[in-house]
Coordinates of C-alpha atoms and ligand atoms in Angstrom, one line a residue:
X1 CA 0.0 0.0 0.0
X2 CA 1.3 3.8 -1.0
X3 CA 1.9 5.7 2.1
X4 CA 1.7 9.4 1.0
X5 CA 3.7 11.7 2.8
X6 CA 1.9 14.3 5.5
X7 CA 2.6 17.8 4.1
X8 CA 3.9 19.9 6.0
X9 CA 1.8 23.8 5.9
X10 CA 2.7 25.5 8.7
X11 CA 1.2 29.2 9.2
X12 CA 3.6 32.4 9.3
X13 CA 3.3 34.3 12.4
X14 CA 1.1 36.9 10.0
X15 CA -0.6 34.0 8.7
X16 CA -1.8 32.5 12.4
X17 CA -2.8 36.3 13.6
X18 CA -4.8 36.7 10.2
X19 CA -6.9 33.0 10.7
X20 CA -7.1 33.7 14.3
X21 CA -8.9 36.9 13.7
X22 CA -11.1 35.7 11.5
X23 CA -11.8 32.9 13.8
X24 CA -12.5 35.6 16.1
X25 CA -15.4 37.3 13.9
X26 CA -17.1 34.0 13.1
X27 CA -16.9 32.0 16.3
X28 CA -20.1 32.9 18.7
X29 CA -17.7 32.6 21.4
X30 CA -17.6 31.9 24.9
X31 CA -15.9 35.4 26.3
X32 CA -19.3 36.6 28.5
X33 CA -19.6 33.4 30.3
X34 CA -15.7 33.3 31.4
X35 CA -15.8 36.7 32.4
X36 CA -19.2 35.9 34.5
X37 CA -17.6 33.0 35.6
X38 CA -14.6 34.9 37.1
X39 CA -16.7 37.7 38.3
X40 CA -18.4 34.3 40.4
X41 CA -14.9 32.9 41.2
X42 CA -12.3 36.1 41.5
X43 CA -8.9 35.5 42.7
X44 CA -9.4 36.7 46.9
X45 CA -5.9 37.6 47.4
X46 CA -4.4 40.8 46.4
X47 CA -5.2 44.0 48.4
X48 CA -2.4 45.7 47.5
X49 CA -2.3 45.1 44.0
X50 CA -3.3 42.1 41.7
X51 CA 0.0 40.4 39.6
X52 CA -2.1 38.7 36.7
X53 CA 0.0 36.2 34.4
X54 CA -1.6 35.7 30.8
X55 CA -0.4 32.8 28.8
X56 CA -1.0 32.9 24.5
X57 CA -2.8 35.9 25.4
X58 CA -3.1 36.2 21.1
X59 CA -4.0 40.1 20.3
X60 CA -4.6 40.8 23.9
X61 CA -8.3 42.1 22.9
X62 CA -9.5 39.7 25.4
X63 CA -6.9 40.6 28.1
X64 CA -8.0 44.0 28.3
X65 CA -11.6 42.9 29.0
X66 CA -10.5 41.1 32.0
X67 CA -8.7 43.9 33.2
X68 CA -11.9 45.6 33.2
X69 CA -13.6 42.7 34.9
X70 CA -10.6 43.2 37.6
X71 CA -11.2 46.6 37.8
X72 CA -14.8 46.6 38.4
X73 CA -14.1 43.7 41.3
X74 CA -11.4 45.5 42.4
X75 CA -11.7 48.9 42.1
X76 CA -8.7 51.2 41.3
X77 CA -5.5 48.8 42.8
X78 CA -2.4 49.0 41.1
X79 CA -2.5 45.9 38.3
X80 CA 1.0 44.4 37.3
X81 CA 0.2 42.4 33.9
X82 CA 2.6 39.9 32.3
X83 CA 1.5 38.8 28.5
X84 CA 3.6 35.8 27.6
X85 CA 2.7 35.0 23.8
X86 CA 5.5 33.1 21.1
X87 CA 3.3 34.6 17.7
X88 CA 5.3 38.5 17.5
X89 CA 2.5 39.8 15.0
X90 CA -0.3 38.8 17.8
X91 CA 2.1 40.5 20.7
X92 CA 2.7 43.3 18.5
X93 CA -1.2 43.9 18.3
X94 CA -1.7 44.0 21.4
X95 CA 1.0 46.5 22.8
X96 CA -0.9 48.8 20.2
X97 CA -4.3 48.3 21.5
X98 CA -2.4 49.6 24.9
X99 CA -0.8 52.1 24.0
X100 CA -4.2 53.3 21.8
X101 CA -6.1 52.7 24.9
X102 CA -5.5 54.3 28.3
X103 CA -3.8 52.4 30.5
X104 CA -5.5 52.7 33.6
X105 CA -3.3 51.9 36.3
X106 CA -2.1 48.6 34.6
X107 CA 1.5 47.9 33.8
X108 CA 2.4 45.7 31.2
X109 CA 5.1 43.3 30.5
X110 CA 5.3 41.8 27.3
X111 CA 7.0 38.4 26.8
X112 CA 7.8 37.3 23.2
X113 CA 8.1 34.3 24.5
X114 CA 6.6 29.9 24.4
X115 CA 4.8 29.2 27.7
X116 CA 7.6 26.3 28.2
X117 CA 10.2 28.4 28.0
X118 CA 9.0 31.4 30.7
X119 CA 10.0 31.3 34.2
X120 CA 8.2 33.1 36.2
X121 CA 9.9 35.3 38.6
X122 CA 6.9 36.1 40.5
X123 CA 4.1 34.8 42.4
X124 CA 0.2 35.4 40.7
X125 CA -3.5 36.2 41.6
X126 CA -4.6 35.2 38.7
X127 CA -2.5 33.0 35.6
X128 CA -4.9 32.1 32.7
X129 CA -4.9 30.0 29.6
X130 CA -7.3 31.5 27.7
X131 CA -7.8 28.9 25.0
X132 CA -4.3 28.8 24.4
X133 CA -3.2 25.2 26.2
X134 CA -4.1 23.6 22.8
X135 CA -0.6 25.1 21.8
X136 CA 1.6 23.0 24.5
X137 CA 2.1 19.5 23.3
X138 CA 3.5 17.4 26.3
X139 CA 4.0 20.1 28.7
X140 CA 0.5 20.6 29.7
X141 CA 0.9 18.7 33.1
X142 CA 4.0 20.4 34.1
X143 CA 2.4 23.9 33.4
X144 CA -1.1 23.4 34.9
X145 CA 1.4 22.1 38.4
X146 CA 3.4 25.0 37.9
X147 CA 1.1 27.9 37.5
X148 CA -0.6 26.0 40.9
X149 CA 2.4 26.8 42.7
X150 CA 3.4 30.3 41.5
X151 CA -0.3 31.5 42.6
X152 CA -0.4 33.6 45.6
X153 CA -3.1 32.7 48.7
X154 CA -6.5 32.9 47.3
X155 CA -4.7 32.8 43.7
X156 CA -7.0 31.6 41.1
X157 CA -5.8 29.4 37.8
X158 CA -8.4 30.0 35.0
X159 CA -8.3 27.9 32.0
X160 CA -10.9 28.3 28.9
X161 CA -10.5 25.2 26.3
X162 CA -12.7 23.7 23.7
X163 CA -14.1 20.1 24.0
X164 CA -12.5 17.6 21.9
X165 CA -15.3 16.8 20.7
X166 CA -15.5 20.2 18.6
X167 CA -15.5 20.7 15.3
X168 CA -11.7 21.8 15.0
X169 CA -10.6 18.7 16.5
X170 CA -13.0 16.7 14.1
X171 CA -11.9 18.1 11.1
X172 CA -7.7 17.7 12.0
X173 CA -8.8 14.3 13.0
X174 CA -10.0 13.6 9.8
X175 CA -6.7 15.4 7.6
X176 CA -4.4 13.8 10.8
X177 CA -2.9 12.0 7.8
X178 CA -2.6 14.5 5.4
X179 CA -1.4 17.6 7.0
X180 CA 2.2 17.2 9.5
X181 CA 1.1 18.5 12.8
X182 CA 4.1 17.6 14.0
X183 CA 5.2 21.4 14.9
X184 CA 2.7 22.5 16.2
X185 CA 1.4 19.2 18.7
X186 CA 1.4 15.8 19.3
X187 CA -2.3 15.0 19.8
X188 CA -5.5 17.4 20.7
X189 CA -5.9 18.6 24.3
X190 CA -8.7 19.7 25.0
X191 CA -11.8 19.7 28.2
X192 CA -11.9 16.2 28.6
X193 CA -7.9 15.7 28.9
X194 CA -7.5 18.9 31.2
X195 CA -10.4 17.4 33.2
X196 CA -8.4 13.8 33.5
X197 CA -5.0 15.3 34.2
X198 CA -7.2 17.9 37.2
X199 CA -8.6 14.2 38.2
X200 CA -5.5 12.2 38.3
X201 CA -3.3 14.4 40.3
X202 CA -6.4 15.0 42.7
X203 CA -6.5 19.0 41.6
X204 CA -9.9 20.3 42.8
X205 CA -11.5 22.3 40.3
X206 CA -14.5 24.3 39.5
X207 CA -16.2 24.1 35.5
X208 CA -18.7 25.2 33.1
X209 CA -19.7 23.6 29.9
X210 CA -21.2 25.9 26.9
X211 CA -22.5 23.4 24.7
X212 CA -24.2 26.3 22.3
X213 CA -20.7 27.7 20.9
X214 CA -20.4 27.5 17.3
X215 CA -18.2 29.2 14.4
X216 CA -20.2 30.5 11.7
X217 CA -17.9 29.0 8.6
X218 CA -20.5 30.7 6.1
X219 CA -17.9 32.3 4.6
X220 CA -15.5 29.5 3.3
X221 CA -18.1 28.2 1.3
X222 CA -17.5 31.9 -0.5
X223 CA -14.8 31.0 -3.6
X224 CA -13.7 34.7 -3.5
X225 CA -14.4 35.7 0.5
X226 CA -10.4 36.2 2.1
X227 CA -12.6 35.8 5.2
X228 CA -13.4 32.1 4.3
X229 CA -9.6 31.5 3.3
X230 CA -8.1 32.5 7.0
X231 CA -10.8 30.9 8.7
X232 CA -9.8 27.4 6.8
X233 CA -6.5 28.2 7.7
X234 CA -7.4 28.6 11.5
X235 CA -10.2 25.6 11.4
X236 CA -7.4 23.3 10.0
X237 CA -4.3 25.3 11.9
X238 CA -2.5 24.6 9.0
X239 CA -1.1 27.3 5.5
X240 CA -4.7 25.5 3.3
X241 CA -3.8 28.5 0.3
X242 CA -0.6 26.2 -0.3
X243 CA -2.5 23.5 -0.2
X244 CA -3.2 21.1 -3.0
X245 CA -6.5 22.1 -4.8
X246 CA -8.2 18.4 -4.3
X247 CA -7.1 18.5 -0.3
X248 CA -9.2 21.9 -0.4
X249 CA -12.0 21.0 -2.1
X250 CA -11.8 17.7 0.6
X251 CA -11.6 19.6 3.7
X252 CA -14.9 21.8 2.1
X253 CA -16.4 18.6 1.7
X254 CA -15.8 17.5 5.6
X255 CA -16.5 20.9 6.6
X256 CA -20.1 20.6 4.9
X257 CA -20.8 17.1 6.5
X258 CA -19.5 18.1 10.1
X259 CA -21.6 21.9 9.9
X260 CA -25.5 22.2 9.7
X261 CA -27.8 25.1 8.4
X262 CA -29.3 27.6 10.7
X263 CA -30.9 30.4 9.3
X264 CA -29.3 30.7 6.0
X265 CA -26.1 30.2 7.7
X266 CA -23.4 27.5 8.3
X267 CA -22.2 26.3 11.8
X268 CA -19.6 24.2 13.1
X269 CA -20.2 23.2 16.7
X270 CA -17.3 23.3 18.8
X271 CA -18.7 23.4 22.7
X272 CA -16.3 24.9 24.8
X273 CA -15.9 25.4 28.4
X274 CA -14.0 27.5 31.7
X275 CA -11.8 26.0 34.5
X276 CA -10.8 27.3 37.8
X277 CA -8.3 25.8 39.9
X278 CA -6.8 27.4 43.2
Ligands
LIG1 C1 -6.5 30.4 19.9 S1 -5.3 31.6 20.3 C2 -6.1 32.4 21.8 C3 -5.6 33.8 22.0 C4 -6.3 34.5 23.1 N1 -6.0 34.0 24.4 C5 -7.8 34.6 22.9 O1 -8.5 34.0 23.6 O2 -8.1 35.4 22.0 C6 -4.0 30.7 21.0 C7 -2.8 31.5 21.3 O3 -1.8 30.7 21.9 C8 -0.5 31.1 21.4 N2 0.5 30.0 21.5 C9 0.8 29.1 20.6 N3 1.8 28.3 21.1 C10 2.1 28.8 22.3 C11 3.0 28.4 23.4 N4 3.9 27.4 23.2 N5 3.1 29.1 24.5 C12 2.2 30.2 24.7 N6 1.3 30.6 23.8 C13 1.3 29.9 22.6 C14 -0.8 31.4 19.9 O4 0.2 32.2 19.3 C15 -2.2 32.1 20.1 O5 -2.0 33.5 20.3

């Protein structure tokens, strides 16, 4: 039997920021219920100022809306803010939105940097993975323990993920043989493996499930829409415009089985859910 070799399409830095943004138009999202859920759960130490670690914080547009969260908990107490994210464009975009924004009290430290390669120097209130634990192939365990221990009394650990049973993980299930994930991870972590690693090292743990979250992938079904392009790119984390055209046309045709019409639109479930730990 031929064995085909996996190709191998990995994303620019530009190329990641551009799908993940228009992942971040299409997906219906999950960013009210984690900030209710930390509202319900905020970190209890800190009253004289709240050290907040962000890991693959991405543009950071989500960052500053937990700041706010903070603030409104918290009132006006100085905020020391440490943004740890490898992807330069996506750390780039988000010392912008700072510096376009005002600051409010917060200082910023930006970390061009892979979560297994930071060591912290510090102790937290609050260290989150805000969907971004996908990205950390083999070093989950180590860095859910150590973000435990670098939390201050009454520290919180927040964690948002996607279940695997979502649609992103069904559709690079089903290209597993075609595309080389190799860079980029070894298998899919998502919910259901954070909740067995909290499980078998006895981590207690708070959760919500949000079984309603969808991405709109309308647009890919659009031959000319550059929105449809990235969001192929982000749905299969993989450089699709290099891609063979019969791989495309297949991954169109998964895409089609795996979505279902609502509305005169296409969505892709993808259920996702919050963490707390701490
Ligand atoms: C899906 S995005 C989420 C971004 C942001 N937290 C949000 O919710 O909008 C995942 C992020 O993890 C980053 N990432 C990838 N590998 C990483 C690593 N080894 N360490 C830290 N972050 C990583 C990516 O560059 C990307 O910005």
């Amino acid at each position: 039997m031929e064995v085909r070799p996996r190709l191998s399409l990995p994303l620019t830095a530009e190329g990641y920021a551009a799908a993940n943004e228009a992942f971040r138009r299409c997906w219906s999202a999950d960013r009210e219920e984690v900030l209710s859920f930390l509202r319900a759960h905020p970190p209890s130490a800190g009253a004289e100022g709240l050290n907040v670690l962000g890991i693959g914080v991405g543009d950071g547009s989500f960052d500053l809306r937990l700041i706010e969260t903070l603030r409104t908990l918290r009132g006006e107490v100085p905020l020391s803010y440490v943004a740890v994210e490898p992807n330069e464009a996506q750390l780039d975009g988000f010392r912008s939105r700072v510096s376009g924004e005002a600051k409010g009290g917060t200082h910023f430290t930006f970390l061009p940097l892979r979560a297994e390669d930071y060591v912290p120097d510090r102790r937290f209130d609050l260290i989150h993975y805000i969907h971004s634990l996908y990205h950390m192939p083999g070093g989950e365990e180590r860095l859910v323990r150590m973000s435990l221990e670098q939390l201050r009394p009454g520290g919180r650990l927040l964690i948002a993920l996607s279940s695997e049973r979502g649609g992103i993980y069904q559709l690079m299930q089903r290209f597993w043989n075609d595309i080389d994930y190799s860079f980029f991870t070894r298998g899919l972590f998502g919910q259901e493996s954070l909740r067995e690693l909290f499980e078998r090292h006895g981590i207690a743990y708070r959760y919500e499930l949000y079984p309603q979250v969808s991405i709109d992938v309308s647009a890919c079904f659009e031959p000319d829409s550059a929105l449809g392009r990235h969001l192929l790119d982000f749905l299969l984390q993989a450089d699709l415009q290099r891609a063979p055209e019969s791989l495309r046309q297949r991954v169109l045709e998964a895409l089609a089985e795996l979505s279902r019409h609502v509305h005169g639109r296409r969505l892709l479930p993808h259920p996702s859910g919050v963490f707390m730990a701490g």
